[in-house]
Tab-separated table of C-alpha atoms in Angstrom:
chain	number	residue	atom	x	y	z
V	2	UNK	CA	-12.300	-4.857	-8.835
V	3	UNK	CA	-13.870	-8.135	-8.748
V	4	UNK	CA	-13.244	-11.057	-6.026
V	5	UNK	CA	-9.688	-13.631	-6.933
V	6	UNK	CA	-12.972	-16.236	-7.268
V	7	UNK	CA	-15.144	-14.432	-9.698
V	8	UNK	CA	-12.316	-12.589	-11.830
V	9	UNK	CA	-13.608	-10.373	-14.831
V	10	UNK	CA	-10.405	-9.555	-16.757
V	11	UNK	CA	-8.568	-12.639	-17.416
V	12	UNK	CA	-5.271	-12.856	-19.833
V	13	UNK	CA	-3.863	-16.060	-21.047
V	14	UNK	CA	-0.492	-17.109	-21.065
V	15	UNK	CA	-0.847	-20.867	-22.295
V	16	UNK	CA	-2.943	-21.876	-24.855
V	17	UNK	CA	-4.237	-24.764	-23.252
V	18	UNK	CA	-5.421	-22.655	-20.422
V	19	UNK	CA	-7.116	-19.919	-23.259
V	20	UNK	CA	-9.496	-23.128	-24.422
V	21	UNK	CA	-10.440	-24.307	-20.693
V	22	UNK	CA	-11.614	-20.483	-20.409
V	23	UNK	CA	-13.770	-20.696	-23.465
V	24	UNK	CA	-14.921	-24.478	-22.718
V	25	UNK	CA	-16.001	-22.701	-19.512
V	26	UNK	CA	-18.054	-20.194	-21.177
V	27	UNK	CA	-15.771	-17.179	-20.561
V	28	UNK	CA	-14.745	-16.091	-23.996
V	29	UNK	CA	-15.930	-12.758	-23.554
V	30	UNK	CA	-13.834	-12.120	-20.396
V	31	UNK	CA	-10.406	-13.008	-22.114
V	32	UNK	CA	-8.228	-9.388	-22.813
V	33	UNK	CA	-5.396	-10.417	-24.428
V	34	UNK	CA	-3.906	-14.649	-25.559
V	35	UNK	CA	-0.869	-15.550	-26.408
V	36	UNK	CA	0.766	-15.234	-30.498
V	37	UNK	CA	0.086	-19.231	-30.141
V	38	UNK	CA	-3.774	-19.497	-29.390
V	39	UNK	CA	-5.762	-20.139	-32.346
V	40	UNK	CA	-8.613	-22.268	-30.680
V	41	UNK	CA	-11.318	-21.606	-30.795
V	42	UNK	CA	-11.377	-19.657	-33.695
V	43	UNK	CA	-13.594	-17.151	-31.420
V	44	UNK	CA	-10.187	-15.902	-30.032
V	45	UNK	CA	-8.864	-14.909	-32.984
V	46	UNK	CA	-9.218	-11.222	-33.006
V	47	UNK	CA	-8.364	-11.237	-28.989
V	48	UNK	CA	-4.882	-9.023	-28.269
V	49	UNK	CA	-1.655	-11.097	-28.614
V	50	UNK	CA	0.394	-10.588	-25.106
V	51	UNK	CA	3.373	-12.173	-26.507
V	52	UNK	CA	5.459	-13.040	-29.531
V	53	UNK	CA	8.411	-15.334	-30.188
V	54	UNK	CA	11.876	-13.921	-29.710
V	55	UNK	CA	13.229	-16.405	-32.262
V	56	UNK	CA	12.059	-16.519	-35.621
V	57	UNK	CA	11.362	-19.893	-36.714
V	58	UNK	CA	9.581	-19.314	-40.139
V	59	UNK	CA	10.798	-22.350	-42.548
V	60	UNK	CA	13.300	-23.458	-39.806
V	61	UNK	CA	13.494	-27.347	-39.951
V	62	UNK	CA	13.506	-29.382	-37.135
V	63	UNK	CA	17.367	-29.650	-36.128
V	64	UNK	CA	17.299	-25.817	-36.621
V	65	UNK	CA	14.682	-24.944	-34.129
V	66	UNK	CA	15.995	-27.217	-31.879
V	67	UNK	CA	19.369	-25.330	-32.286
V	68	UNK	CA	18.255	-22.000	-31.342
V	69	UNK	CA	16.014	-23.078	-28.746
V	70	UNK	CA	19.320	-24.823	-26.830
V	71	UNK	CA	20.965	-22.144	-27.317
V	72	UNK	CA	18.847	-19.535	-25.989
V	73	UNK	CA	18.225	-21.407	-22.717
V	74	UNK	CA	21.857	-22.352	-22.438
V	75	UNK	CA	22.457	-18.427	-22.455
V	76	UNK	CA	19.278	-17.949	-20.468
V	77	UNK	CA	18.357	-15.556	-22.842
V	78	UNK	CA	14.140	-15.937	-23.107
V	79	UNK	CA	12.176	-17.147	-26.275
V	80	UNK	CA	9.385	-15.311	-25.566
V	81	UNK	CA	8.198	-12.057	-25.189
V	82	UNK	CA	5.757	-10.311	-23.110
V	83	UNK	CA	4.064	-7.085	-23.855
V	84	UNK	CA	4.661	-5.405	-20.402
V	85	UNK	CA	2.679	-2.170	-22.076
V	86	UNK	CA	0.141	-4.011	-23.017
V	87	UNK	CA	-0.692	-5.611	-20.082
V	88	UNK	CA	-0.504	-2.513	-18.217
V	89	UNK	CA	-3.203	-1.242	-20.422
V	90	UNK	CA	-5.454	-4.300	-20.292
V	91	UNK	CA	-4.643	-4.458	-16.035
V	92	UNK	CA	-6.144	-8.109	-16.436
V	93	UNK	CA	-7.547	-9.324	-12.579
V	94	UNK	CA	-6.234	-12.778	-13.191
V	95	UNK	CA	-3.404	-14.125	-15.526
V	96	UNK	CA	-3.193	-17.964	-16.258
V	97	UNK	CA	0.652	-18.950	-16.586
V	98	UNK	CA	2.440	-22.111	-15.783
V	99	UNK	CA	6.095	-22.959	-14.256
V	100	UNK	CA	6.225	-26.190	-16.046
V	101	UNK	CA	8.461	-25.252	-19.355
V	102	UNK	CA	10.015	-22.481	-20.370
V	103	UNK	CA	10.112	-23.573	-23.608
V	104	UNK	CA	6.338	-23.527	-23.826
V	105	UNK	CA	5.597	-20.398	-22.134
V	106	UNK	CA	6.891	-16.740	-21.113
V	107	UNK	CA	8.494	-17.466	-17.855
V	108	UNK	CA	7.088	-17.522	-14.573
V	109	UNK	CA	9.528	-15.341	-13.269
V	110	UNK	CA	9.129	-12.873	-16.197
V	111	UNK	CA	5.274	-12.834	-15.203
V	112	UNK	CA	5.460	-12.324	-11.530
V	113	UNK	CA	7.818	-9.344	-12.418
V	114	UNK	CA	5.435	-8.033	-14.515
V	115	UNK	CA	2.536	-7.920	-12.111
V	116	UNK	CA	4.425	-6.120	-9.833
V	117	UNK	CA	3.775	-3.289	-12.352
V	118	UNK	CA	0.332	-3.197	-12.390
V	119	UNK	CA	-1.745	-0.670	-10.219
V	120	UNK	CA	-4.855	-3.174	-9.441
V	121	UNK	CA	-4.713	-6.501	-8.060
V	122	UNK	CA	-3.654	-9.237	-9.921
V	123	UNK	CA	-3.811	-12.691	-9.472
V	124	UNK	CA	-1.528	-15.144	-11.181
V	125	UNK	CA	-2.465	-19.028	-11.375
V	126	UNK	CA	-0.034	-21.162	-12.411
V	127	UNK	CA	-1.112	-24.415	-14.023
V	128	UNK	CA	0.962	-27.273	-13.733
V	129	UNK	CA	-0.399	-30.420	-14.560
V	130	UNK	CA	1.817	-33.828	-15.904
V	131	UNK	CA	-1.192	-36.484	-16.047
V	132	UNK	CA	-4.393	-36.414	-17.495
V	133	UNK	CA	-5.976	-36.421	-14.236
V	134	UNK	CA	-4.281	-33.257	-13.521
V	135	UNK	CA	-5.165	-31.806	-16.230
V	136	UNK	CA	-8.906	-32.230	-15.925
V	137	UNK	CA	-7.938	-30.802	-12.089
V	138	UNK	CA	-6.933	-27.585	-13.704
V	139	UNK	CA	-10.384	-27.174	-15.421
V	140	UNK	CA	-11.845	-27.001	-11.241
V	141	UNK	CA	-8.440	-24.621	-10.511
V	142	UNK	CA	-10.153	-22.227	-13.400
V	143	UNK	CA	-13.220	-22.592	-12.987
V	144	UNK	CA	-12.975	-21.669	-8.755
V	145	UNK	CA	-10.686	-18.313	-9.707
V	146	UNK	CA	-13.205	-17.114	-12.477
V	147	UNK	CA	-16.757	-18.135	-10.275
V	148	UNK	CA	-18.110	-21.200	-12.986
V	149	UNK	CA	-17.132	-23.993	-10.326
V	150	UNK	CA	-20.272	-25.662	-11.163
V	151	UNK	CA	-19.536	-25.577	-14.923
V	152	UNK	CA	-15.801	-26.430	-14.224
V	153	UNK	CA	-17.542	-29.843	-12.263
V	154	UNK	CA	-20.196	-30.531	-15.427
V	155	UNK	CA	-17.236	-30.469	-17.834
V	156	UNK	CA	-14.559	-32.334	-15.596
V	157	UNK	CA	-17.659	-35.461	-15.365
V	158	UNK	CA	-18.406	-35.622	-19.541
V	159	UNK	CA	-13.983	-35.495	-19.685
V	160	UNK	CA	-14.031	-38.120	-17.250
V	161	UNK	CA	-16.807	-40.421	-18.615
V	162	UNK	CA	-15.216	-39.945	-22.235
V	163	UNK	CA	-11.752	-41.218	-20.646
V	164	UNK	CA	-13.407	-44.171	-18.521
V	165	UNK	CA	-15.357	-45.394	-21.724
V	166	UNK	CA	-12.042	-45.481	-23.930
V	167	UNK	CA	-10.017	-47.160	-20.601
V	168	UNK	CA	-12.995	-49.384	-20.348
V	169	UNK	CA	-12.711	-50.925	-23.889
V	170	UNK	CA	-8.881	-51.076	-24.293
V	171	UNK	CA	-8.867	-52.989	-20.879
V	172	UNK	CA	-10.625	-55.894	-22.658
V	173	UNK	CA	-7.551	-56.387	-25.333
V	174	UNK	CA	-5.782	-59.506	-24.912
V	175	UNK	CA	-2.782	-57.815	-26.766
V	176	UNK	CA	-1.458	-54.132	-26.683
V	177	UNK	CA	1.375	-52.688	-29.379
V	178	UNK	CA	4.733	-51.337	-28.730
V	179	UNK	CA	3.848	-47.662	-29.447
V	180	UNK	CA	6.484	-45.042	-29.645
V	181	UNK	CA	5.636	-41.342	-29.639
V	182	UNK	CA	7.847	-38.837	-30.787
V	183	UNK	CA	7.185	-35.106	-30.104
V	184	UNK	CA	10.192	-34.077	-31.980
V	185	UNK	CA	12.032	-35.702	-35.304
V	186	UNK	CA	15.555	-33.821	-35.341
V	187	UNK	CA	16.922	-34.863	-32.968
V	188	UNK	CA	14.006	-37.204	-31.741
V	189	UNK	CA	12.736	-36.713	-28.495
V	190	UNK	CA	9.958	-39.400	-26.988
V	191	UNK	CA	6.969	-37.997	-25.612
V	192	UNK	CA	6.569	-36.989	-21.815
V	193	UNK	CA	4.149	-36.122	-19.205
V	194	UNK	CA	0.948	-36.947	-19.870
V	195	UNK	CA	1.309	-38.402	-23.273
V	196	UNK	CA	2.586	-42.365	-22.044
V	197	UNK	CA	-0.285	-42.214	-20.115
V	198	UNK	CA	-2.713	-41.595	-22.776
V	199	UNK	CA	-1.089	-44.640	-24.615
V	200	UNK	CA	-1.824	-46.805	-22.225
V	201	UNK	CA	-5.304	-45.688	-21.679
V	202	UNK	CA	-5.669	-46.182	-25.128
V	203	UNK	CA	-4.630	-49.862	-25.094
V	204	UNK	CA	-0.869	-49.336	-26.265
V	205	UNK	CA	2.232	-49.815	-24.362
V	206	UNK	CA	5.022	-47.349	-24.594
V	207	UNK	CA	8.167	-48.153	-25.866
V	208	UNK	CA	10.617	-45.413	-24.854
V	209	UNK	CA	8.060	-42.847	-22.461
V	210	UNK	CA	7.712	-41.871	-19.074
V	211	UNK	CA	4.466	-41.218	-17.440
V	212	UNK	CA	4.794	-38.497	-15.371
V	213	UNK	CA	8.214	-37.047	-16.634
V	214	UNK	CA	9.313	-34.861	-19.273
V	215	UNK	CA	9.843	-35.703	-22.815
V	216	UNK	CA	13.384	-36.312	-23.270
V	217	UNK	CA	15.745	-36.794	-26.363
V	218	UNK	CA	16.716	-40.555	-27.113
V	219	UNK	CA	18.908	-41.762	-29.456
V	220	UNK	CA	18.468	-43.533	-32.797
V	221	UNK	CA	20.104	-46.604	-31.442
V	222	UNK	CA	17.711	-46.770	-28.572
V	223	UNK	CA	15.100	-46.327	-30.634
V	224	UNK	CA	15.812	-49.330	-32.742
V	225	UNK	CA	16.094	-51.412	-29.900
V	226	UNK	CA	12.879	-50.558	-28.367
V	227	UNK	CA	11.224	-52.070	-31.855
V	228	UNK	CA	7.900	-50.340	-31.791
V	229	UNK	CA	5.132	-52.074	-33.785
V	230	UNK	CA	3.508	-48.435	-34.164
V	231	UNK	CA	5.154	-45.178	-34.158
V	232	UNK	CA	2.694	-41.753	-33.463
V	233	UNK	CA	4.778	-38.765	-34.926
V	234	UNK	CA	3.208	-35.577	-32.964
V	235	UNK	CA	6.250	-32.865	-33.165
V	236	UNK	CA	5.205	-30.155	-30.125
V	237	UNK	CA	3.661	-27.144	-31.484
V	238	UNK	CA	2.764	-28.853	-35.101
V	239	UNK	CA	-0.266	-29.435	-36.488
V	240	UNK	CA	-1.245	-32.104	-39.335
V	241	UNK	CA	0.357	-30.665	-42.404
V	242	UNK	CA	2.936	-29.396	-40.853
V	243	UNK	CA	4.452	-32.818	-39.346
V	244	UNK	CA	3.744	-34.829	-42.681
V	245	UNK	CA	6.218	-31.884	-44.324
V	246	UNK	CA	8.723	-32.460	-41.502
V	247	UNK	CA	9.377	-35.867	-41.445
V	248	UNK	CA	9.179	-35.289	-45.616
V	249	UNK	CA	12.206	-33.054	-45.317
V	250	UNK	CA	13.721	-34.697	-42.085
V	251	UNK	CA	16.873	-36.873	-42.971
V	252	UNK	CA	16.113	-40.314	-41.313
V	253	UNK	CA	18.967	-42.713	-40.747
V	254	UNK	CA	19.151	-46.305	-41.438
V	255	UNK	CA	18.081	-47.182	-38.016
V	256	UNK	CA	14.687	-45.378	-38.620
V	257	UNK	CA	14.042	-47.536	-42.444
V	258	UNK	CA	15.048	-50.824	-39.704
V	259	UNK	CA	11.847	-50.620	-37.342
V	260	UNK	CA	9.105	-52.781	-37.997
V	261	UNK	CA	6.729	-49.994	-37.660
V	262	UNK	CA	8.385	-48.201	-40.634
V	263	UNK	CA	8.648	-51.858	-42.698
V	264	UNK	CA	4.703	-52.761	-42.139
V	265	UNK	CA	3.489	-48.777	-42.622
V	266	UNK	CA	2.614	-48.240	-39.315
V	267	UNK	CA	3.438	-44.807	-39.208
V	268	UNK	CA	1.095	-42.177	-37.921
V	269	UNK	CA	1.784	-37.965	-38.210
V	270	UNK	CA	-0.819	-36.546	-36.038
V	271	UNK	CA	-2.178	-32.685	-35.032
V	272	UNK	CA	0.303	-32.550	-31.723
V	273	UNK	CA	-0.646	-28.810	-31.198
V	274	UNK	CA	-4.367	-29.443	-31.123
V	275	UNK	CA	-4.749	-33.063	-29.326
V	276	UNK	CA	-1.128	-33.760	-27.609
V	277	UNK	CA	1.065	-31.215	-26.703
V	278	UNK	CA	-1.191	-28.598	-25.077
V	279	UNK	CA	-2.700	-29.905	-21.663
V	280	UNK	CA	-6.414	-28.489	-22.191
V	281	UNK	CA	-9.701	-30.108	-22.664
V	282	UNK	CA	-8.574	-31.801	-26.634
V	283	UNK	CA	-6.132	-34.182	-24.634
V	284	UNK	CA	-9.568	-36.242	-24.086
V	285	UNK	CA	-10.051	-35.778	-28.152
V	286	UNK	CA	-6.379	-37.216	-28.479
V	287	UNK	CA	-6.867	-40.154	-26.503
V	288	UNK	CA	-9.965	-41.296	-28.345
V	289	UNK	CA	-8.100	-40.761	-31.605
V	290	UNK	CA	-5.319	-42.562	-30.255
V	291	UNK	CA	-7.935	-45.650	-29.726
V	292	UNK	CA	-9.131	-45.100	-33.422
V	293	UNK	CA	-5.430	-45.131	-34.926
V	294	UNK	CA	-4.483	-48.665	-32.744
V	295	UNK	CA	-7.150	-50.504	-32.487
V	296	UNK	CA	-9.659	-49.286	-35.646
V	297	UNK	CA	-12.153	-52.544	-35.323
V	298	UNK	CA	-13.358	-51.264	-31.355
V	299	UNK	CA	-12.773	-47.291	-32.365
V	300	UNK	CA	-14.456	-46.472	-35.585
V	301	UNK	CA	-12.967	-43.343	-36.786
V	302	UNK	CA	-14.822	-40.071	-35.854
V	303	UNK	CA	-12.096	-37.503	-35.820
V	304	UNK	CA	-11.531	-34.916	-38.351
V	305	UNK	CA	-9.272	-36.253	-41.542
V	306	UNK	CA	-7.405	-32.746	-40.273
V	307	UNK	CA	-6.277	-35.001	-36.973
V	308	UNK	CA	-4.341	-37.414	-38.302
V	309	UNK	CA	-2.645	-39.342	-41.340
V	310	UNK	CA	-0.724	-42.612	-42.483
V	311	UNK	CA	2.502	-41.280	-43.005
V	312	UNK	CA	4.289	-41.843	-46.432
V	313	UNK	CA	7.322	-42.950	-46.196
V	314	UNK	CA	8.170	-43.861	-49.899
């Protein structure tokens, strides 16, 4: 069995942590991802660990929100781990996090499991709330799999890419009132890491938290925080999938009252790919966050797949 620094056999619990793996090289020593990863597209065939105990297919926003309460308020879990499976695989290190258990199988549910296993097995549990932490987790991964020196070469090109956005946005004379939602029914406001990235990318937050976790707000609030831009990035949701949700979402009067909404300042955006999951794309979400607000400094670069004016005829 190989050293807790140079592990060989590594499953993924997150899929933010399965896409620092690969951006360190280490495709080939992943054994099984979660039923979430699907980047890069190298990881497709890989062995899905775990499923979703709640079936969401169709499910609108108030719905899933519904039976997600409901399962943690009966501490029943929402997701699934293949205990058999991982047996089989007897992965050397597992990367899990303690953060949500709405994001993830639960710590608890992994260290249990491990305690199965007949080799040693190392769990690391990412936990990062900022985007400085996350780029720290890129080191954490790199020093339990042996590409340290890879880890530092990627966490210095994240780090330049974040400076040179800061850099330019510092050098507005005016930032908008930018609210972030990461869910429409009921609305929540985005958390952790994502006020930060708005006001690294010249924007101040309306309604956010740096730091803290995204919390539900109420319609009322909302009005009277008056954001000049709102960024819809639902957790979990990609492009397509947001622009249908706030299609189908019932909006109150409140919402057709913000000036954002008035002026068509409305922006649905790939949450699952640059947002929600706290890999190396958060760096890709804060330069597309530049491009959205302040388009004359940012030309656009990023995929039309990344982001869309919303419609809201």
């Amino acid at each position: 069995m190989s050293g807790l620094g140079n592990a060989e056999r590594i499953c993924s619990l997150l899929p933010s942590a399965t896409e620092i793996v690969s951006a360190l090289g280490l495709t080939d020593r992943l054994v099984a991802v979660t039923h979430e990863c699907d980047f890069p597209p190298e990881v497709a065939d890989l062995p899905r660990i775990t499923s979703s105990a709640l079936d969401h297919t169709g499910s609108h926003s108030h719905q899933i929100h519904n039976h997600i309460s409901r399962a943690v308020h009966e501490g029943s879990s929402i997701y699934l781990l293949d205990q058999h499976l991982l047996e089989r695989l007897a992965p050397d290190l597992i990367l899990t996090q303690e953060l949500c258990d709405v994001c993830a199988v639960s710590y608890r549910t992994v260290s249990g499991a491990v305690r199965t296993l007949d080799g040693p097995c190392r769990v690391l549990s990412l936990e990062p709330t900022s985007v400085a932490e996350i780029i720290d987790t890129i080191e954490e991964v790199g020093g339990a799999t042996g590409r340290g020196q890879q880890a530092a070469a990627l966490r210095h090109q994240l780090e330049a890419r974040v400076e040179a956005v800061g850099r330019r946005c510092r050098e507005l004379e005016r930032r908008p009132r930018v609210l972030a939602l990461e869910w429409l029914d009921p609305p929540f406001v985005g958390g952790h890491w994502v006020p930060e990235m708005l006001a690294l990318a010249g924007a101040e937050d309306v309604m956010g938290r740096p730091g803290r976790p995204s919390r539900q707000v109420s319609w009322q609030e909302i009005e009277k925080s008056q954001p000049e831009v709102v960024v819809l990035m639902p957790c979990g949701f990609d492009l397509q999938r947001t622009l249908d949700e706030l299609a189908r979402t019932p909006l109150p009067d409140a919402w057709r009252q913000l000036q954002a909404v008035r002026e068509g300042r409305v922006f649905a955006v790939d949450g699952a790919s640059y947002f929600n999951r706290p890999g190396p794309r958060i760096v890709d979400g804060l330069e597309l966050l530049a491009e959205l607000l302040h388009p004359a400094l940012f030309p656009p670069r990023k995929p039309a797949s990344s982001a869309a004016r919303a419609s809201l005829s």
